[in-house]
Amino acid sequence: MTPGRLRQRPSVSFFPLFLVSWIVVGCMATRPSLSAESHPDDPRLRVLDTLQTELERSRSELRMEDYQPPYFISYLMQSVKKHEITARYGALYGSRSKVESTLLPEVRVGDYRFDNVADSQIPFDIDSPDQTYYSEFGPIDFSAEALRTSLWLLTDQHYKQAVFAFQKRRGDRVYKVPDPKQDAIASFSKEPASRFLAKPVRNDFDGQRWEKIAVKLSERIAKHADFLESGVRVDARHVTMYYVNTEGTKIIEENTYYSIIASAFARAKDGAMLDHSVSIHVRDEQQFPSFEKLVGRIDGMCEELQALAKAETLDPYTGPAILEAQAAGVLFHEVIGHRLEGERQSSQEEGRTFQGRQGQKILPEFLSVEDDPTLVSWTDKTPLNGAYRYDSEGVQAQRAELITDGILKGFLMSRTPIEGFSRSNGHGRSDGLSRPRARMANTIVRSSKAVDEKRLKAMLIEEIRERGKPYGLRIRDMSGGDTNTSTYGYQAFRGVPRLVYKVFPDGSEELVRGVEMVGTPLASIGKILATGDDDEVFNGYCGAESGYVPVSVVAPSMLIGEIELQRKSERKAKPPILPAPVSLEKAKENP
């Protein structure tokens, strides 16, 4: 699935086939010295020192007459080096390198108990008279003067907006009905200062080698004349994160991202457009599968897409189904994960599905959920996209216990407190351009009622017979999903299944297409009957208010007593009038 655009409302999306993968490589020292004087050969420290210099100047001098100075300032800077390769039909369509640097200041006025940031996380009012917006991009070649100038202008803008928002928030109390519970919650949490210096990460990506591989793989897909569009994309990214704040935190972290995405599109006999893809994410270039294994994965994708194009459409369906591990991962990400993000528990604009339910049962008792960004790989050595050492607010990553034996235990927390939770657990995340919010990282679903694949299918057939259904379903994977968590719409989610099979009472199966999974959160998760013993990793990219961030879900297959599938909206069209050129070449080879 091609990544979509970030929605402005709190509707959130999970895109498994985004083009990056996450790595955490570094070393932890006991309060290491982060000074360019003590590490004169490390150019990263000169950047950090420049951020710190401008931070100190702003802390000591930035103020407006008759108004409060900032009580907290932070600078988040991300320097990204990336190489993108695109191949189609056995030819190279693009190969480019790019470097960019982004700057994100955080300026807060007031105090930890009450400041300018309201529960909606909007840092300033849309009616602010300040219409000057400076670029959030910084220099890509180090220049202390240029970097400080960019920070100076951005900090000035953010401070004025913070003062404006703080005064307005205080004024809102004139009309606002007091809410003792909400008023007792602080605006920002106090966290200990951290010092972290990651080891430099080598970026030896062999662009020329991967250009040749991408071309060969794209040629392999293009041999299938019945595909309308196809291609291969290889991405390599090297990200250096710098973070400083007025509490004394100083962090340098480096990460590398590598991915291969192969995709193809075809028309079904009724004109519906179908797609399929293979997505591979690794931390190190050397972890990519061999060329032979890549070819095998791509051949399998092509065969499945050809079968899908011949499949019949499925009528709307309500009944039992098995969601295989990848599809179950999408379900939990959308239905559970987003609704356990901290800010959503206090915002007046949110549905707050689980607010006040701590200590209550929200899942079957055999299921537990945690989120642990400290894990860099799963037990089978599969990389986890959501791993990191420090979040975008300078807080060390921590395992968050969310649900234990079906009982709600906690939430994903940034530095924005909510009722009953006053501290961050290291889940404040940002794309480098948006204000950090509590977000998922590595979401792990565990089960104490796991059975093997054969038994799970037998249980599905039992459900089919007991309910008098002509068939059940097996959903192998989903191309993504989205959910609405706000009060502006129904509390619902949507998943987009790609490979769906009818399962008949005799155990036979039939591939079908043309539907999407819908439902309401509490109704859906309460009907999980059992799980498989086949934990799998589902890597992807999640888009929400603080931008796109890398995430992972680890989940087993699940038997659900009842799911709902509705007809998928499809734009149908006739195929091209002339045959594909590759068809003519095949005709010459086989007259």
XYZ file of C-alpha atoms in Angstrom:
591
model
C 0.000 0.000 0.000
C 1.363 3.365 -0.972
C 1.752 5.672 2.040
C -1.096 8.137 2.337
C -1.139 11.730 3.476
C -1.353 12.635 7.150
C -4.844 13.594 8.186
C -5.298 16.759 10.216
C -7.976 15.305 12.519
C -7.122 12.552 15.017
C -7.763 9.845 12.445
C -4.701 7.676 12.406
C -3.296 5.272 9.882
C -0.887 2.346 9.778
C 1.084 1.801 6.587
C 3.041 -1.459 6.588
C 4.854 -0.806 3.344
C 6.496 2.521 4.008
C 9.998 2.806 2.738
C 12.151 2.901 5.844
C 13.184 0.670 8.687
C 14.494 1.528 12.142
C 17.749 0.694 13.854
C 19.161 1.624 17.230
C 22.918 1.428 17.456
C 24.759 3.156 20.237
C 26.545 2.902 23.520
C 25.432 3.998 26.932
C 28.009 5.617 29.162
C 27.619 6.840 32.730
C 26.904 10.536 32.225
C 29.482 10.918 29.431
C 31.083 14.244 28.697
C 29.440 15.801 25.644
C 31.928 18.542 24.907
C 33.712 19.270 21.658
C 36.762 20.138 23.718
C 37.021 16.627 25.135
C 36.108 15.010 21.774
C 37.724 17.363 19.255
C 37.529 14.864 16.379
C 33.777 14.248 16.594
C 31.979 16.784 14.363
C 28.629 15.873 15.895
C 29.640 17.433 19.197
C 30.301 20.771 17.544
C 26.695 20.714 16.344
C 25.474 19.837 19.828
C 27.583 22.598 21.374
C 26.063 25.100 18.947
C 22.550 24.022 19.933
C 23.510 24.319 23.593
C 25.029 27.783 23.116
C 21.879 29.184 21.537
C 19.752 27.392 24.131
C 21.653 29.072 26.969
C 21.312 32.478 25.330
C 17.555 32.010 24.968
C 17.161 30.770 28.521
C 19.012 33.697 30.050
C 17.895 36.554 27.776
C 14.661 35.678 25.955
C 11.792 37.600 27.532
C 9.211 40.295 26.743
C 8.425 43.206 29.015
C 5.375 42.540 31.200
C 5.347 38.864 30.212
C 6.892 35.733 31.633
C 10.099 34.290 30.185
C 10.107 30.639 29.095
C 10.396 28.119 31.911
C 11.396 25.345 29.474
C 13.115 25.298 26.074
C 14.311 22.353 23.995
C 15.854 21.916 20.551
C 15.342 18.775 18.482
C 17.459 18.577 15.331
C 17.480 15.711 12.843
C 20.048 15.375 10.082
C 19.024 12.862 7.426
C 21.117 11.404 4.618
C 19.132 9.222 2.257
C 19.535 7.333 -0.996
C 16.466 6.316 -2.999
C 16.537 3.885 -5.926
C 13.550 3.195 -8.179
C 13.423 0.593 -10.939
C 10.554 -0.390 -13.238
C 10.178 -2.811 -16.157
C 13.824 -3.814 -16.008
C 15.192 -0.264 -16.151
C 16.513 2.264 -13.668
C 13.997 5.088 -13.193
C 15.689 7.001 -10.424
C 18.689 7.004 -8.141
C 19.311 10.027 -6.003
C 20.954 11.028 -2.770
C 19.613 13.776 -0.540
C 20.623 15.437 2.710
C 18.360 17.575 4.862
C 18.214 18.893 8.388
C 15.082 19.784 10.387
C 14.750 21.921 13.516
C 11.994 21.676 16.123
C 12.099 24.096 19.085
C 9.821 23.618 22.091
C 9.151 26.782 24.106
C 6.869 26.703 27.154
C 5.638 29.646 29.195
C 4.154 29.387 32.684
C 5.275 26.449 34.817
C 5.085 22.665 34.902
C 1.672 22.812 36.560
C 0.036 25.189 34.059
C 1.514 26.420 30.787
C 0.584 27.411 27.244
C -0.142 23.929 25.911
C -3.800 22.894 26.168
C -5.102 19.331 26.036
C -5.514 19.566 22.272
C -1.719 19.882 21.996
C -2.064 22.979 19.808
C 0.905 25.202 20.768
C -0.737 28.455 19.677
C -4.119 29.776 18.704
C -5.047 29.945 15.024
C -6.068 33.583 15.514
C -2.564 34.593 16.541
C -1.573 37.866 14.867
C 1.921 36.467 14.175
C 1.789 35.494 10.511
C 5.569 35.177 10.066
C 6.648 31.573 9.737
C 10.312 30.800 9.467
C 11.675 27.684 7.827
C 12.005 24.613 10.031
C 14.912 23.386 7.885
C 18.483 23.936 9.028
C 21.883 23.931 7.302
C 23.156 20.617 5.931
C 26.799 21.604 6.108
C 27.878 22.662 9.562
C 27.972 26.392 10.144
C 27.588 27.555 13.721
C 26.430 30.994 12.613
C 23.830 29.637 10.178
C 22.483 27.107 12.668
C 22.229 29.672 15.454
C 20.490 32.132 13.133
C 17.841 29.561 12.190
C 17.333 28.673 15.862
C 17.170 32.337 16.855
C 14.320 33.081 14.433
C 12.387 29.897 15.205
C 12.761 30.323 18.966
C 11.556 33.927 18.785
C 8.483 32.821 16.832
C 7.681 29.955 19.204
C 8.138 32.146 22.281
C 5.724 34.812 21.030
C 3.188 32.141 20.140
C 3.621 30.530 23.560
C 3.039 33.846 25.359
C -0.053 34.498 23.262
C -1.448 30.987 23.909
C -0.644 31.186 27.640
C -2.557 34.444 28.052
C -5.491 33.088 26.093
C -5.566 29.864 28.116
C -5.624 31.887 31.331
C -8.415 34.027 29.900
C -10.461 30.976 29.011
C -10.905 30.360 32.742
C -13.285 33.332 32.880
C -15.929 31.319 31.000
C -14.820 27.736 31.456
C -16.668 25.595 34.008
C -14.023 24.279 36.443
C -13.179 20.579 36.227
C -11.365 19.713 39.479
C -9.919 16.471 38.080
C -8.551 18.034 34.914
C -7.379 21.184 36.675
C -5.336 19.044 39.086
C -3.348 17.509 36.208
C -0.061 19.240 35.406
C 0.708 20.536 31.941
C 4.188 19.023 31.670
C 6.063 16.353 33.594
C 9.400 16.848 35.314
C 11.946 14.315 34.084
C 15.569 13.687 35.079
C 18.278 15.026 32.790
C 19.835 12.476 30.444
C 23.205 12.346 28.716
C 23.679 9.957 25.796
C 26.279 9.735 23.050
C 25.651 7.082 20.392
C 28.559 5.515 18.606
C 28.911 6.842 15.055
C 27.144 4.520 12.612
C 28.839 3.741 9.318
C 26.768 4.335 6.211
C 28.431 2.235 3.518
C 25.395 1.734 1.330
C 26.492 0.400 -2.071
C 24.183 2.342 -4.339
C 25.539 0.968 -7.617
C 25.135 -2.637 -6.463
C 21.542 -2.067 -5.381
C 20.709 -0.265 -8.607
C 21.592 -3.453 -10.493
C 19.616 -5.629 -8.078
C 16.552 -3.342 -8.255
C 16.650 -3.432 -12.069
C 16.824 -7.246 -12.141
C 13.987 -7.608 -9.651
C 11.784 -5.137 -11.520
C 12.455 -7.041 -14.733
C 11.313 -10.223 -12.995
C 7.967 -8.629 -12.135
C 7.572 -7.057 -15.590
C 7.722 -10.486 -17.235
C 4.128 -10.888 -16.084
C 2.379 -9.195 -18.997
C -0.953 -9.069 -17.172
C 0.350 -6.506 -14.665
C -0.406 -2.878 -15.433
C 2.176 -1.298 -13.178
C 5.050 -2.630 -11.133
C 8.322 -1.557 -9.609
C 10.981 -1.968 -6.981
C 12.208 0.657 -4.573
C 15.300 0.437 -2.389
C 15.878 3.009 0.350
C 18.767 3.702 2.687
C 18.596 6.383 5.390
C 21.079 7.583 7.968
C 19.533 9.723 10.697
C 21.409 11.650 13.363
C 19.253 13.093 16.150
C 20.451 15.931 18.390
C 18.464 16.972 21.445
C 19.132 19.520 24.207
C 16.870 21.141 26.792
C 17.068 23.571 29.693
C 16.811 20.710 32.195
C 20.310 19.595 31.213
C 19.526 16.794 28.775
C 21.981 16.331 25.910
C 21.551 13.500 23.415
C 23.160 12.394 20.171
C 21.675 9.309 18.575
C 22.269 7.730 15.160
C 20.074 5.290 13.277
C 20.169 3.654 9.856
C 17.146 2.493 7.890
C 17.155 0.063 4.939
C 14.182 -1.252 2.995
C 13.124 -2.970 -0.208
C 9.581 -2.556 -1.504
C 8.394 -4.520 -4.543
C 4.861 -3.883 -5.792
C 2.581 -4.696 -8.687
C -0.900 -3.721 -9.847
C -3.388 -5.625 -12.008
C -6.971 -5.343 -13.220
C -9.522 -7.965 -12.265
C -11.926 -9.231 -14.892
C -14.566 -6.772 -13.639
C -12.178 -3.814 -13.986
C -11.263 -3.442 -10.300
C -7.682 -2.392 -9.591
C -5.767 -4.820 -7.364
C -2.363 -4.516 -5.762
C 0.153 -6.680 -3.963
C 3.590 -6.029 -2.530
C 6.579 -7.376 -0.661
C 8.146 -5.248 2.059
C 11.482 -6.021 3.693
C 13.011 -3.891 6.472
C 16.457 -4.439 7.955
C 18.891 -2.519 10.155
C 22.016 -3.310 8.217
C 22.480 -3.694 4.475
C 24.066 -7.096 5.088
C 20.809 -8.366 6.626
C 18.923 -8.232 3.348
C 17.992 -11.701 1.996
C 20.070 -13.164 -0.804
C 19.138 -12.338 -4.373
C 17.716 -15.837 -4.803
C 15.444 -15.417 -1.773
C 14.317 -11.992 -3.000
C 13.388 -13.542 -6.330
C 11.418 -16.233 -4.515
C 9.482 -13.656 -2.507
C 8.691 -11.667 -5.648
C 7.607 -14.728 -7.640
C 5.230 -15.630 -4.800
C 3.796 -12.117 -4.819
C 3.206 -12.272 -8.574
C 1.482 -15.647 -8.379
C -0.815 -14.430 -5.603
C -1.728 -11.270 -7.515
C -2.552 -13.298 -10.622
C -4.789 -15.558 -8.531
C -6.413 -12.527 -6.906
C -7.257 -11.058 -10.316
C -9.202 -14.228 -11.145
C -10.965 -14.447 -7.766
C -14.660 -13.743 -7.244
C -15.830 -10.785 -5.145
C -17.127 -11.489 -1.654
C -20.536 -10.263 -0.535
C -20.736 -8.329 2.764
C -20.122 -10.784 5.576
C -20.682 -11.127 9.309
C -19.372 -14.211 11.039
C -16.346 -16.072 12.417
C -12.889 -15.626 10.959
C -9.234 -16.325 11.521
C -7.011 -13.270 11.285
C -3.514 -14.491 10.598
C -0.690 -12.834 12.514
C -0.101 -9.897 10.174
C -3.795 -9.030 9.978
C -4.184 -9.434 13.749
C -1.301 -7.025 14.214
C -3.099 -4.347 12.198
C -6.279 -4.923 14.229
C -4.515 -4.422 17.561
C -2.573 -1.417 16.315
C -5.769 0.332 15.230
C -8.269 -0.857 17.825
C -6.097 -0.954 20.956
C -2.820 0.889 20.384
C -4.090 4.310 19.348
C -6.726 4.336 22.064
C -4.069 3.806 24.739
C -1.993 6.839 23.696
C -1.853 9.188 26.664
C -3.049 12.487 25.218
C -6.206 10.816 23.934
C -7.355 10.187 27.518
C -7.665 13.866 28.433
C -8.415 15.741 25.213
C -11.978 17.042 24.927
C -11.794 16.253 21.218
C -11.201 12.533 21.778
C -13.657 9.684 22.311
C -11.550 8.493 25.308
C -12.554 4.860 24.898
C -10.525 3.623 27.859
C -10.472 6.674 30.139
C -11.119 5.717 33.754
C -11.023 1.991 33.029
C -7.681 1.248 34.657
C -7.978 -2.010 36.604
C -10.951 -3.154 34.523
C -11.180 -5.961 31.991
C -11.039 -4.743 28.401
C -9.734 -7.895 26.641
C -10.262 -11.629 27.069
C -8.251 -12.767 30.098
C -5.813 -14.818 28.011
C -4.457 -11.716 26.232
C -1.800 -9.225 27.379
C -0.343 -6.214 25.568
C 2.849 -4.237 26.135
C 4.872 -1.712 24.178
C 8.645 -1.963 24.413
C 10.846 0.345 22.296
C 14.008 -1.080 23.916
C 13.719 -4.284 21.838
C 15.686 -4.088 18.587
C 14.574 -7.508 17.312
C 12.098 -10.281 18.039
C 12.999 -13.805 19.154
C 13.533 -14.970 15.568
C 15.976 -12.081 15.004
C 13.451 -10.123 12.936
C 14.228 -6.383 13.248
C 11.660 -4.223 15.024
C 11.011 -0.877 13.346
C 9.809 0.844 16.493
C 13.031 0.454 18.504
C 14.840 3.502 19.912
C 16.942 4.521 22.926
C 15.509 7.998 23.622
C 12.250 9.532 22.502
C 11.746 12.937 20.892
C 11.420 14.618 24.314
C 14.784 13.366 25.581
C 13.284 10.665 27.810
C 14.839 7.205 27.881
C 12.742 4.509 26.202
C 10.927 2.198 28.606
C 8.739 -0.892 28.429
C 5.096 0.082 29.033
C 2.756 -2.507 30.543
C -0.619 -1.775 28.947
C -2.882 -4.786 29.441
C -2.194 -7.848 31.631
C -4.497 -10.879 31.539
C -7.153 -8.706 29.913
C -6.943 -5.990 32.611
C -6.017 -2.423 31.659
C -2.841 -1.426 33.517
C -1.514 1.723 31.882
C -1.061 3.963 28.873
C 1.590 5.119 26.438
C 2.961 8.306 27.978
C 4.806 11.346 26.685
C 5.646 14.263 28.993
C 1.978 15.294 28.949
C 0.454 13.946 32.204
C -3.023 12.454 32.387
C -5.192 11.476 35.330
C -3.351 8.846 37.372
C -0.141 9.054 35.325
C 2.199 11.966 35.987
C 5.403 10.776 34.298
C 6.559 9.858 30.824
C 7.437 6.276 29.943
C 9.524 7.341 26.968
C 6.859 7.237 24.249
C 6.834 10.920 23.212
C 7.524 10.624 19.486
C 7.772 13.002 16.546
C 8.812 13.014 12.908
C 11.123 15.935 13.684
C 8.669 18.581 12.494
C 5.606 18.056 14.713
C 5.110 18.455 18.455
C 5.823 15.083 20.152
C 2.908 13.003 21.403
C 2.538 9.603 23.032
C 2.800 7.034 20.250
C 3.276 3.314 19.825
C 6.711 1.816 19.188
C 6.972 -2.009 19.424
C 3.495 -3.233 20.385
C 3.544 -6.861 21.522
C 0.451 -9.038 21.963
C 0.913 -12.136 24.131
C -1.511 -15.032 24.599
C -1.901 -17.782 27.203
C -4.471 -19.597 25.071
C -2.393 -20.489 22.019
C -3.042 -23.508 19.794
C -1.353 -24.749 16.639
C -2.511 -23.835 13.141
C -4.409 -27.086 12.594
C -6.363 -26.752 15.842
C -7.170 -23.085 15.195
C -8.697 -23.952 11.825
C -10.677 -26.796 13.421
C -12.051 -24.320 15.961
C -13.078 -22.013 13.109
C -14.962 -24.854 11.411
C -16.699 -25.631 14.716
C -17.835 -22.001 14.910
C -19.091 -22.119 11.315
C -21.230 -25.171 12.050
C -22.542 -23.898 15.375
C -23.616 -20.593 13.819
C -25.098 -22.251 10.750
C -22.879 -20.283 8.402
C -22.103 -21.567 4.890
C -18.466 -20.593 5.382
C -16.028 -18.677 7.562
C -13.045 -16.576 6.565
C -9.288 -16.667 6.799
C -7.679 -13.245 6.369
C -4.013 -13.698 5.557
C -2.822 -10.132 5.465
C -3.895 -6.499 5.291
C -2.412 -3.685 3.285
C -3.061 -1.265 6.153
C -5.794 0.350 8.181
C -7.038 3.487 9.893
C -9.162 4.455 12.850
C -11.133 7.423 14.095
C -10.604 8.266 17.769
C -12.209 11.703 17.887
C -15.641 12.811 19.038
C -16.247 14.218 15.554
C -17.092 10.780 14.191
C -18.057 7.276 15.171
C -15.571 5.301 17.257
C -14.725 2.868 14.479
C -11.828 1.348 12.612
C -11.226 0.044 9.118
C -8.825 -2.623 7.885
C -8.051 -3.344 4.240
C -7.642 -7.114 3.755
C -5.683 -8.148 0.700
C -5.725 -11.953 0.781
C -9.061 -13.316 2.038
C -10.137 -16.957 1.800
C -13.526 -18.539 2.303
C -13.207 -21.559 4.595
C -15.938 -24.152 4.075
C -17.117 -26.714 6.664
C -15.175 -29.469 4.859
C -11.939 -27.483 5.288
C -11.566 -26.437 1.643
C -10.723 -22.809 0.860
C -11.408 -20.303 -1.911
C -9.652 -16.992 -2.542
C -12.002 -13.970 -2.720
C -11.619 -10.193 -2.920
C -13.346 -6.826 -2.804
C -14.123 -6.246 0.892
C -12.805 -4.278 3.848
C -13.026 -5.000 7.566
C -14.991 -2.540 9.719
C -16.186 -2.399 13.284
C -16.239 -0.651 16.630
C -13.325 -1.230 19.039
C -14.983 -2.724 22.106
C -17.295 -4.997 20.119
C -14.456 -6.398 18.009
C -11.846 -7.174 20.650
C -14.375 -8.765 22.979
C -15.039 -11.578 20.475
C -11.525 -13.033 20.295
C -11.890 -16.738 21.134
C -8.332 -18.103 20.835
C -4.955 -17.424 19.240
C -2.360 -19.349 17.296
C 1.178 -20.114 18.430
C 2.684 -18.300 15.453
C 3.874 -14.865 16.648
C 4.950 -12.753 13.688
C 6.432 -9.277 13.293
C 4.591 -6.691 11.260
C 6.794 -3.673 10.513
C 5.385 -0.454 9.171
C 4.944 3.278 9.525
C 2.178 5.021 11.432
C 0.782 8.452 10.613
C -0.919 10.601 13.254
C -0.737 14.100 14.773
C 3.018 14.049 15.404
C 3.846 12.780 11.920
C 4.916 9.439 10.511
C 6.965 7.303 12.870
C 8.292 3.736 12.482
C 6.352 1.097 14.410
C 6.159 -2.677 14.826
C 3.465 -5.054 15.996
C 4.137 -8.599 17.192
C 0.975 -10.696 17.310
C -0.261 -14.264 16.816
C -3.103 -15.425 14.578
C -6.526 -14.982 16.172
C -9.894 -16.677 15.946
C -12.637 -14.070 16.247
C -16.214 -15.144 16.796
C -17.632 -12.394 14.632
C -16.183 -9.827 12.279
C -17.878 -7.572 9.762
C -16.770 -7.059 6.184
C -18.342 -4.504 3.892
C -17.989 -4.065 0.151
C -14.847 -2.147 -0.729
C -15.190 1.060 -2.722
C -13.521 0.452 -6.073
C -12.999 2.532 -9.178
C -13.355 0.195 -12.122
C -11.968 0.805 -15.579
C -11.217 -1.022 -18.779
C -7.685 -2.372 -19.247
C -5.350 -0.792 -21.854
C -6.518 -1.229 -25.426
C -3.226 -2.593 -26.735
C -1.304 -5.488 -25.162
C 1.791 -4.798 -23.085
C 5.042 -4.640 -25.110
C 6.358 -7.576 -23.091
C 3.520 -9.678 -24.544
C 4.841 -9.026 -28.037
C 8.315 -10.086 -26.974
C 6.925 -13.296 -25.501
C 5.064 -13.990 -28.742
C 8.316 -13.700 -30.689
C 10.075 -16.062 -28.296
C 7.247 -18.622 -28.476
C 5.721 -18.376 -31.990
